[in-house]
């Protein structure tokens, strides 16, 4: 299994590993910071599963690279929003303000959508959120400037730009909490971006015992409790969310 080297992924994985060992399974893990190779590594069979991405990122990655990887189950949801060190509202952002956005397509559009909802820009409304990019901005009266950064770096650039779009957990790690966001996603807006565990197509059907063991360990009360303690319960377990329905909707 290949997993992103970040607490909300790594720590639950270590808990799941211990639970699996108690049941006679061995979970071999590799921790990485890359957000590209883990999907190729599962596609080519080097690893059975990965845990690093949200549902929409997976959909976009499949489209971009002609893959057919599938989500096995949801893990957690996290609110994401626009944050600023200096300004108290989107309306306060000055002319030519610099806004940092994640460079990856699936998350880039989330920030653009929020800025449009706040009235700072107008966008092509025929585009879904995952499809949006700066090229789809139709009106930008303040001539906002967009700086694209790695999704894991938004916390580190927080002090260097006028505002950032970022995951709540990454901002919380630099002591910026969701209540400080200028605007934040609703639960419905955030669901397509819930984090998932991913495998090759047919894994659930072809390896039912592995699938059930993984799901049982990752959806255990021990893991749920860990999320409840992490950053004051900032991340919400999405164990009961219907992954099949969400995946079907994403692919329509």
PDB file of C-alpha atoms in Angstrom:
ATOM      1  CA  UNK A   1       0.000   0.000   0.000  1.00  0.00           C
ATOM      2  CA  UNK A   2       1.304   3.477  -0.854  1.00  0.00           C
ATOM      3  CA  UNK A   3       0.180   6.310   1.416  1.00  0.00           C
ATOM      4  CA  UNK A   4       0.848  10.038   1.571  1.00  0.00           C
ATOM      5  CA  UNK A   5       3.283  11.024   4.303  1.00  0.00           C
ATOM      6  CA  UNK A   6       0.852  13.174   6.249  1.00  0.00           C
ATOM      7  CA  UNK A   7      -0.746  12.592   9.651  1.00  0.00           C
ATOM      8  CA  UNK A   8      -4.417  12.109   8.597  1.00  0.00           C
ATOM      9  CA  UNK A   9      -3.313   9.388   6.191  1.00  0.00           C
ATOM     10  CA  UNK A  10      -0.263   7.935   7.926  1.00  0.00           C
ATOM     11  CA  UNK A  11      -1.552   7.630  11.489  1.00  0.00           C
ATOM     12  CA  UNK A  12      -4.854   5.862  10.631  1.00  0.00           C
ATOM     13  CA  UNK A  13      -2.829   3.552   8.384  1.00  0.00           C
ATOM     14  CA  UNK A  14      -0.567   2.592  11.282  1.00  0.00           C
ATOM     15  CA  UNK A  15      -3.655   1.883  13.400  1.00  0.00           C
ATOM     16  CA  UNK A  16      -5.166  -0.197  10.600  1.00  0.00           C
ATOM     17  CA  UNK A  17      -1.879  -2.068  10.191  1.00  0.00           C
ATOM     18  CA  UNK A  18      -1.921  -3.137  13.835  1.00  0.00           C
ATOM     19  CA  UNK A  19      -5.552  -4.235  13.637  1.00  0.00           C
ATOM     20  CA  UNK A  20      -4.835  -6.223  10.493  1.00  0.00           C
ATOM     21  CA  UNK A  21      -1.846  -7.912  12.138  1.00  0.00           C
ATOM     22  CA  UNK A  22      -4.101  -8.952  15.023  1.00  0.00           C
ATOM     23  CA  UNK A  23      -6.324 -10.659  12.437  1.00  0.00           C
ATOM     24  CA  UNK A  24      -3.426 -12.394  10.713  1.00  0.00           C
ATOM     25  CA  UNK A  25      -2.861  -9.960   7.842  1.00  0.00           C
ATOM     26  CA  UNK A  26       0.332  -8.119   6.913  1.00  0.00           C
ATOM     27  CA  UNK A  27      -0.047  -4.611   5.502  1.00  0.00           C
ATOM     28  CA  UNK A  28       3.146  -3.441   3.809  1.00  0.00           C
ATOM     29  CA  UNK A  29       3.245   0.349   3.534  1.00  0.00           C
ATOM     30  CA  UNK A  30       5.318   2.924   1.689  1.00  0.00           C
ATOM     31  CA  UNK A  31       4.925   6.583   2.644  1.00  0.00           C
ATOM     32  CA  UNK A  32       5.483   9.244  -0.018  1.00  0.00           C
ATOM     33  CA  UNK A  33       4.909  12.944  -0.654  1.00  0.00           C
ATOM     34  CA  UNK A  34       4.234  12.571  -4.371  1.00  0.00           C
ATOM     35  CA  UNK A  35       0.642  12.899  -5.659  1.00  0.00           C
ATOM     36  CA  UNK A  36       1.271  11.449  -9.126  1.00  0.00           C
ATOM     37  CA  UNK A  37       3.169   8.176  -8.849  1.00  0.00           C
ATOM     38  CA  UNK A  38       0.865   6.461  -6.303  1.00  0.00           C
ATOM     39  CA  UNK A  39      -1.815   6.060  -8.963  1.00  0.00           C
ATOM     40  CA  UNK A  40       0.605   4.736 -11.555  1.00  0.00           C
ATOM     41  CA  UNK A  41       2.032   2.380  -8.926  1.00  0.00           C
ATOM     42  CA  UNK A  42      -1.413   0.885  -8.304  1.00  0.00           C
ATOM     43  CA  UNK A  43      -2.251   0.782 -12.003  1.00  0.00           C
ATOM     44  CA  UNK A  44       0.910  -1.191 -12.835  1.00  0.00           C
ATOM     45  CA  UNK A  45       0.383  -3.605  -9.935  1.00  0.00           C
ATOM     46  CA  UNK A  46       3.333  -2.490  -7.820  1.00  0.00           C
ATOM     47  CA  UNK A  47       0.876  -1.792  -5.007  1.00  0.00           C
ATOM     48  CA  UNK A  48      -2.651  -3.078  -4.376  1.00  0.00           C
ATOM     49  CA  UNK A  49      -4.094   0.164  -3.046  1.00  0.00           C
ATOM     50  CA  UNK A  50      -3.248   3.774  -2.265  1.00  0.00           C
ATOM     51  CA  UNK A  51      -4.505   6.377   0.166  1.00  0.00           C
ATOM     52  CA  UNK A  52      -3.753   9.998  -0.678  1.00  0.00           C
ATOM     53  CA  UNK A  53      -6.441  11.495  -2.907  1.00  0.00           C
ATOM     54  CA  UNK A  54      -9.998  12.718  -3.016  1.00  0.00           C
ATOM     55  CA  UNK A  55     -12.697  11.333  -5.262  1.00  0.00           C
ATOM     56  CA  UNK A  56     -12.599  14.160  -7.785  1.00  0.00           C
ATOM     57  CA  UNK A  57      -8.823  14.103  -8.069  1.00  0.00           C
ATOM     58  CA  UNK A  58      -9.085  10.397  -8.893  1.00  0.00           C
ATOM     59  CA  UNK A  59     -11.715  11.048 -11.544  1.00  0.00           C
ATOM     60  CA  UNK A  60      -9.598  13.783 -13.140  1.00  0.00           C
ATOM     61  CA  UNK A  61      -6.439  11.647 -12.987  1.00  0.00           C
ATOM     62  CA  UNK A  62      -8.230   8.795 -14.753  1.00  0.00           C
ATOM     63  CA  UNK A  63      -9.379  11.180 -17.470  1.00  0.00           C
ATOM     64  CA  UNK A  64      -5.959  12.753 -17.930  1.00  0.00           C
ATOM     65  CA  UNK A  65      -4.021   9.464 -18.045  1.00  0.00           C
ATOM     66  CA  UNK A  66      -6.567   7.050 -19.540  1.00  0.00           C
ATOM     67  CA  UNK A  67      -6.743   4.922 -16.391  1.00  0.00           C
ATOM     68  CA  UNK A  68      -9.717   3.190 -14.766  1.00  0.00           C
ATOM     69  CA  UNK A  69      -8.745   3.076 -11.103  1.00  0.00           C
ATOM     70  CA  UNK A  70     -11.662   2.851  -8.675  1.00  0.00           C
ATOM     71  CA  UNK A  71     -12.363   4.086  -5.129  1.00  0.00           C
ATOM     72  CA  UNK A  72     -12.947   1.353  -2.562  1.00  0.00           C
ATOM     73  CA  UNK A  73     -14.399   3.435   0.271  1.00  0.00           C
ATOM     74  CA  UNK A  74     -14.414   6.934   1.718  1.00  0.00           C
ATOM     75  CA  UNK A  75     -12.175   7.866   4.636  1.00  0.00           C
ATOM     76  CA  UNK A  76     -12.703  11.488   5.670  1.00  0.00           C
ATOM     77  CA  UNK A  77     -14.109  14.851   4.657  1.00  0.00           C
ATOM     78  CA  UNK A  78     -12.446  18.157   5.332  1.00  0.00           C
ATOM     79  CA  UNK A  79     -13.762  21.699   4.909  1.00  0.00           C
ATOM     80  CA  UNK A  80     -11.696  23.820   2.553  1.00  0.00           C
ATOM     81  CA  UNK A  81     -11.849  27.538   2.022  1.00  0.00           C
ATOM     82  CA  UNK A  82     -10.250  30.868   1.203  1.00  0.00           C
ATOM     83  CA  UNK A  83      -7.985  32.180   3.974  1.00  0.00           C
ATOM     84  CA  UNK A  84      -6.063  35.423   4.400  1.00  0.00           C
ATOM     85  CA  UNK A  85      -3.470  36.608   6.900  1.00  0.00           C
ATOM     86  CA  UNK A  86      -4.330  40.288   6.377  1.00  0.00           C
ATOM     87  CA  UNK A  87      -7.924  40.600   5.176  1.00  0.00           C
ATOM     88  CA  UNK A  88     -11.219  39.808   6.898  1.00  0.00           C
ATOM     89  CA  UNK A  89     -13.434  39.189   3.868  1.00  0.00           C
ATOM     90  CA  UNK A  90     -13.190  38.427   0.163  1.00  0.00           C
ATOM     91  CA  UNK A  91     -14.621  41.888  -0.512  1.00  0.00           C
ATOM     92  CA  UNK A  92     -11.629  43.435   1.293  1.00  0.00           C
ATOM     93  CA  UNK A  93      -9.089  41.871  -1.057  1.00  0.00           C
ATOM     94  CA  UNK A  94      -7.280  44.711  -2.870  1.00  0.00           C
ATOM     95  CA  UNK A  95      -6.801  45.301  -6.572  1.00  0.00           C
ATOM     96  CA  UNK A  96      -4.240  42.845  -8.024  1.00  0.00           C
ATOM     97  CA  UNK A  97      -4.299  40.733  -4.866  1.00  0.00           C
ATOM     98  CA  UNK A  98      -2.304  37.504  -5.142  1.00  0.00           C
ATOM     99  CA  UNK A  99      -4.358  34.348  -4.534  1.00  0.00           C
ATOM    100  CA  UNK A 100      -2.625  30.975  -4.127  1.00  0.00           C
ATOM    101  CA  UNK A 101      -4.455  27.982  -5.595  1.00  0.00           C
ATOM    102  CA  UNK A 102      -3.484  24.299  -5.736  1.00  0.00           C
ATOM    103  CA  UNK A 103      -1.902  23.533  -9.089  1.00  0.00           C
ATOM    104  CA  UNK A 104      -3.734  20.231  -9.577  1.00  0.00           C
ATOM    105  CA  UNK A 105      -6.874  20.580 -11.678  1.00  0.00           C
ATOM    106  CA  UNK A 106      -9.306  18.875  -9.307  1.00  0.00           C
ATOM    107  CA  UNK A 107      -8.572  21.276  -6.446  1.00  0.00           C
ATOM    108  CA  UNK A 108      -7.751  24.374  -8.475  1.00  0.00           C
ATOM    109  CA  UNK A 109     -11.389  24.801  -9.465  1.00  0.00           C
ATOM    110  CA  UNK A 110     -12.569  24.651  -5.859  1.00  0.00           C
ATOM    111  CA  UNK A 111     -10.874  27.930  -5.025  1.00  0.00           C
ATOM    112  CA  UNK A 112     -12.126  29.544  -8.202  1.00  0.00           C
ATOM    113  CA  UNK A 113     -15.686  28.427  -7.424  1.00  0.00           C
ATOM    114  CA  UNK A 114     -15.544  29.898  -3.925  1.00  0.00           C
ATOM    115  CA  UNK A 115     -14.235  33.229  -5.199  1.00  0.00           C
ATOM    116  CA  UNK A 116     -17.097  33.283  -7.705  1.00  0.00           C
ATOM    117  CA  UNK A 117     -19.642  32.476  -4.988  1.00  0.00           C
ATOM    118  CA  UNK A 118     -18.217  35.357  -2.952  1.00  0.00           C
ATOM    119  CA  UNK A 119     -18.679  37.726  -5.904  1.00  0.00           C
ATOM    120  CA  UNK A 120     -14.984  38.466  -6.467  1.00  0.00           C
ATOM    121  CA  UNK A 121     -14.986  36.989  -9.986  1.00  0.00           C
ATOM    122  CA  UNK A 122     -17.409  35.541 -12.515  1.00  0.00           C
ATOM    123  CA  UNK A 123     -16.837  32.188 -14.205  1.00  0.00           C
ATOM    124  CA  UNK A 124     -18.220  30.076 -17.022  1.00  0.00           C
ATOM    125  CA  UNK A 125     -21.193  28.519 -15.223  1.00  0.00           C
ATOM    126  CA  UNK A 126     -21.416  25.697 -17.771  1.00  0.00           C
ATOM    127  CA  UNK A 127     -18.247  24.212 -16.240  1.00  0.00           C
ATOM    128  CA  UNK A 128     -18.379  21.931 -13.204  1.00  0.00           C
ATOM    129  CA  UNK A 129     -16.093  22.764 -10.274  1.00  0.00           C
ATOM    130  CA  UNK A 130     -13.445  20.125 -11.179  1.00  0.00           C
ATOM    131  CA  UNK A 131     -13.334  21.503 -14.730  1.00  0.00           C
ATOM    132  CA  UNK A 132     -12.810  25.132 -13.736  1.00  0.00           C
ATOM    133  CA  UNK A 133      -9.475  26.850 -14.260  1.00  0.00           C
ATOM    134  CA  UNK A 134      -8.312  30.453 -14.400  1.00  0.00           C
ATOM    135  CA  UNK A 135      -9.038  30.304 -18.141  1.00  0.00           C
ATOM    136  CA  UNK A 136     -12.750  30.009 -17.291  1.00  0.00           C
ATOM    137  CA  UNK A 137     -12.848  33.310 -15.405  1.00  0.00           C
ATOM    138  CA  UNK A 138     -15.081  35.608 -17.465  1.00  0.00           C
ATOM    139  CA  UNK A 139     -14.965  38.699 -15.222  1.00  0.00           C
ATOM    140  CA  UNK A 140     -12.141  39.698 -12.870  1.00  0.00           C
ATOM    141  CA  UNK A 141     -12.867  43.310 -11.884  1.00  0.00           C
ATOM    142  CA  UNK A 142     -10.079  43.500  -9.296  1.00  0.00           C
ATOM    143  CA  UNK A 143      -7.609  41.826 -11.650  1.00  0.00           C
ATOM    144  CA  UNK A 144      -6.798  39.230  -9.036  1.00  0.00           C
ATOM    145  CA  UNK A 145      -3.532  37.419  -9.711  1.00  0.00           C
ATOM    146  CA  UNK A 146      -3.409  33.642  -9.260  1.00  0.00           C
ATOM    147  CA  UNK A 147      -0.339  31.778  -8.051  1.00  0.00           C
ATOM    148  CA  UNK A 148      -0.485  28.002  -8.470  1.00  0.00           C
ATOM    149  CA  UNK A 149       1.332  25.911  -5.858  1.00  0.00           C
ATOM    150  CA  UNK A 150       1.507  22.297  -4.797  1.00  0.00           C
ATOM    151  CA  UNK A 151      -1.620  21.439  -2.798  1.00  0.00           C
ATOM    152  CA  UNK A 152       0.494  20.517   0.245  1.00  0.00           C
ATOM    153  CA  UNK A 153       2.251  23.925   0.191  1.00  0.00           C
ATOM    154  CA  UNK A 154      -0.671  26.280   0.777  1.00  0.00           C
ATOM    155  CA  UNK A 155       0.138  26.522   4.475  1.00  0.00           C
ATOM    156  CA  UNK A 156       3.736  27.486   3.790  1.00  0.00           C
ATOM    157  CA  UNK A 157       2.783  30.309   1.384  1.00  0.00           C
ATOM    158  CA  UNK A 158       0.000  31.643   3.636  1.00  0.00           C
ATOM    159  CA  UNK A 159       2.156  34.548   4.862  1.00  0.00           C
ATOM    160  CA  UNK A 160       3.476  35.412   1.408  1.00  0.00           C
ATOM    161  CA  UNK A 161       0.258  36.063  -0.544  1.00  0.00           C
ATOM    162  CA  UNK A 162      -2.940  38.006   0.042  1.00  0.00           C
ATOM    163  CA  UNK A 163      -5.118  34.884   0.261  1.00  0.00           C
ATOM    164  CA  UNK A 164      -4.948  31.131  -0.277  1.00  0.00           C
ATOM    165  CA  UNK A 165      -7.397  28.376  -1.051  1.00  0.00           C
ATOM    166  CA  UNK A 166      -6.478  25.474   1.159  1.00  0.00           C
ATOM    167  CA  UNK A 167      -7.540  22.374   3.027  1.00  0.00           C
ATOM    168  CA  UNK A 168      -8.521  23.161   6.597  1.00  0.00           C
ATOM    169  CA  UNK A 169      -6.082  20.599   8.018  1.00  0.00           C
ATOM    170  CA  UNK A 170      -3.103  22.218   6.245  1.00  0.00           C
ATOM    171  CA  UNK A 171      -4.019  25.679   7.513  1.00  0.00           C
ATOM    172  CA  UNK A 172      -4.691  24.293  10.993  1.00  0.00           C
ATOM    173  CA  UNK A 173      -1.138  22.962  11.035  1.00  0.00           C
ATOM    174  CA  UNK A 174       0.038  26.594  10.892  1.00  0.00           C
ATOM    175  CA  UNK A 175      -2.531  27.581  13.560  1.00  0.00           C
ATOM    176  CA  UNK A 176      -5.137  28.996  11.181  1.00  0.00           C
ATOM    177  CA  UNK A 177      -8.538  27.483  11.930  1.00  0.00           C
ATOM    178  CA  UNK A 178     -11.690  27.115   9.762  1.00  0.00           C
ATOM    179  CA  UNK A 179     -13.539  29.859  11.637  1.00  0.00           C
ATOM    180  CA  UNK A 180     -10.930  32.274  10.247  1.00  0.00           C
ATOM    181  CA  UNK A 181     -11.780  31.440   6.620  1.00  0.00           C
ATOM    182  CA  UNK A 182     -13.136  34.259   4.472  1.00  0.00           C
ATOM    183  CA  UNK A 183     -15.451  31.732   2.829  1.00  0.00           C
ATOM    184  CA  UNK A 184     -15.650  27.969   3.234  1.00  0.00           C
ATOM    185  CA  UNK A 185     -17.235  25.088   1.326  1.00  0.00           C
ATOM    186  CA  UNK A 186     -20.603  23.729   2.331  1.00  0.00           C
ATOM    187  CA  UNK A 187     -20.842  20.017   3.164  1.00  0.00           C
ATOM    188  CA  UNK A 188     -22.448  19.331  -0.223  1.00  0.00           C
ATOM    189  CA  UNK A 189     -19.665  21.214  -2.010  1.00  0.00           C
ATOM    190  CA  UNK A 190     -17.010  19.301  -0.081  1.00  0.00           C
ATOM    191  CA  UNK A 191     -18.370  15.736  -0.488  1.00  0.00           C
ATOM    192  CA  UNK A 192     -16.965  15.108  -4.004  1.00  0.00           C
ATOM    193  CA  UNK A 193     -13.564  15.894  -2.506  1.00  0.00           C
ATOM    194  CA  UNK A 194     -13.728  13.414   0.385  1.00  0.00           C
ATOM    195  CA  UNK A 195     -10.602  11.279   0.723  1.00  0.00           C
ATOM    196  CA  UNK A 196     -10.702   7.733  -0.580  1.00  0.00           C
ATOM    197  CA  UNK A 197      -8.742   4.501  -0.696  1.00  0.00           C
ATOM    198  CA  UNK A 198      -8.191   3.426  -4.295  1.00  0.00           C
ATOM    199  CA  UNK A 199      -7.420   0.202  -6.175  1.00  0.00           C
ATOM    200  CA  UNK A 200      -7.427  -1.333  -9.633  1.00  0.00           C
ATOM    201  CA  UNK A 201     -10.879  -2.034 -11.087  1.00  0.00           C
ATOM    202  CA  UNK A 202     -12.396  -5.235  -9.755  1.00  0.00           C
ATOM    203  CA  UNK A 203     -10.313  -5.356  -6.554  1.00  0.00           C
ATOM    204  CA  UNK A 204     -13.425  -5.526  -4.368  1.00  0.00           C
ATOM    205  CA  UNK A 205     -14.844  -8.429  -6.376  1.00  0.00           C
ATOM    206  CA  UNK A 206     -11.572 -10.261  -7.066  1.00  0.00           C
ATOM    207  CA  UNK A 207     -10.096  -9.899  -3.568  1.00  0.00           C
ATOM    208  CA  UNK A 208     -13.156  -9.842  -1.287  1.00  0.00           C
ATOM    209  CA  UNK A 209     -11.286 -11.004   1.819  1.00  0.00           C
ATOM    210  CA  UNK A 210      -8.581  -8.342   1.409  1.00  0.00           C
ATOM    211  CA  UNK A 211     -11.225  -5.719   0.722  1.00  0.00           C
ATOM    212  CA  UNK A 212     -13.294  -6.580   3.790  1.00  0.00           C
ATOM    213  CA  UNK A 213     -10.203  -6.743   6.017  1.00  0.00           C
ATOM    214  CA  UNK A 214      -8.966  -3.341   4.813  1.00  0.00           C
ATOM    215  CA  UNK A 215     -12.355  -1.714   5.165  1.00  0.00           C
ATOM    216  CA  UNK A 216     -12.919  -3.159   8.624  1.00  0.00           C
ATOM    217  CA  UNK A 217      -9.527  -1.928   9.843  1.00  0.00           C
ATOM    218  CA  UNK A 218      -9.746   1.539   8.311  1.00  0.00           C
ATOM    219  CA  UNK A 219     -13.362   2.030   9.399  1.00  0.00           C
ATOM    220  CA  UNK A 220     -12.675   0.798  12.915  1.00  0.00           C
ATOM    221  CA  UNK A 221     -13.639   2.643  16.067  1.00  0.00           C
ATOM    222  CA  UNK A 222      -9.939   3.123  16.756  1.00  0.00           C
ATOM    223  CA  UNK A 223      -9.494   5.069  13.520  1.00  0.00           C
ATOM    224  CA  UNK A 224     -12.721   7.009  14.081  1.00  0.00           C
ATOM    225  CA  UNK A 225     -11.446   7.960  17.540  1.00  0.00           C
ATOM    226  CA  UNK A 226      -8.115   9.138  16.075  1.00  0.00           C
ATOM    227  CA  UNK A 227      -9.906  11.503  13.692  1.00  0.00           C
ATOM    228  CA  UNK A 228     -12.023  12.753  16.590  1.00  0.00           C
ATOM    229  CA  UNK A 229      -8.874  13.733  18.487  1.00  0.00           C
ATOM    230  CA  UNK A 230      -6.907  15.174  15.564  1.00  0.00           C
ATOM    231  CA  UNK A 231      -6.952  18.985  15.506  1.00  0.00           C
ATOM    232  CA  UNK A 232     -10.047  19.031  17.672  1.00  0.00           C
ATOM    233  CA  UNK A 233     -12.065  16.824  15.356  1.00  0.00           C
ATOM    234  CA  UNK A 234     -11.468  19.031  12.312  1.00  0.00           C
ATOM    235  CA  UNK A 235     -11.736  16.069   9.922  1.00  0.00           C
ATOM    236  CA  UNK A 236     -15.029  14.194   9.705  1.00  0.00           C
ATOM    237  CA  UNK A 237     -14.960  10.428   9.068  1.00  0.00           C
ATOM    238  CA  UNK A 238     -16.940   9.680   5.908  1.00  0.00           C
ATOM    239  CA  UNK A 239     -17.274   5.974   6.639  1.00  0.00           C
ATOM    240  CA  UNK A 240     -21.024   5.928   6.054  1.00  0.00           C
ATOM    241  CA  UNK A 241     -20.986   7.845   2.776  1.00  0.00           C
ATOM    242  CA  UNK A 242     -22.065   5.864  -0.300  1.00  0.00           C
ATOM    243  CA  UNK A 243     -18.905   5.592  -2.413  1.00  0.00           C
ATOM    244  CA  UNK A 244     -20.628   3.784  -5.294  1.00  0.00           C
ATOM    245  CA  UNK A 245     -23.303   6.458  -5.694  1.00  0.00           C
ATOM    246  CA  UNK A 246     -20.746   9.262  -5.449  1.00  0.00           C
ATOM    247  CA  UNK A 247     -18.469   7.568  -8.005  1.00  0.00           C
ATOM    248  CA  UNK A 248     -21.362   7.015 -10.397  1.00  0.00           C
ATOM    249  CA  UNK A 249     -22.314  10.676 -10.129  1.00  0.00           C
ATOM    250  CA  UNK A 250     -18.709  11.764 -10.701  1.00  0.00           C
ATOM    251  CA  UNK A 251     -18.577   9.748 -13.907  1.00  0.00           C
ATOM    252  CA  UNK A 252     -21.818  11.053 -15.385  1.00  0.00           C
TER     253      UNK A 252
END
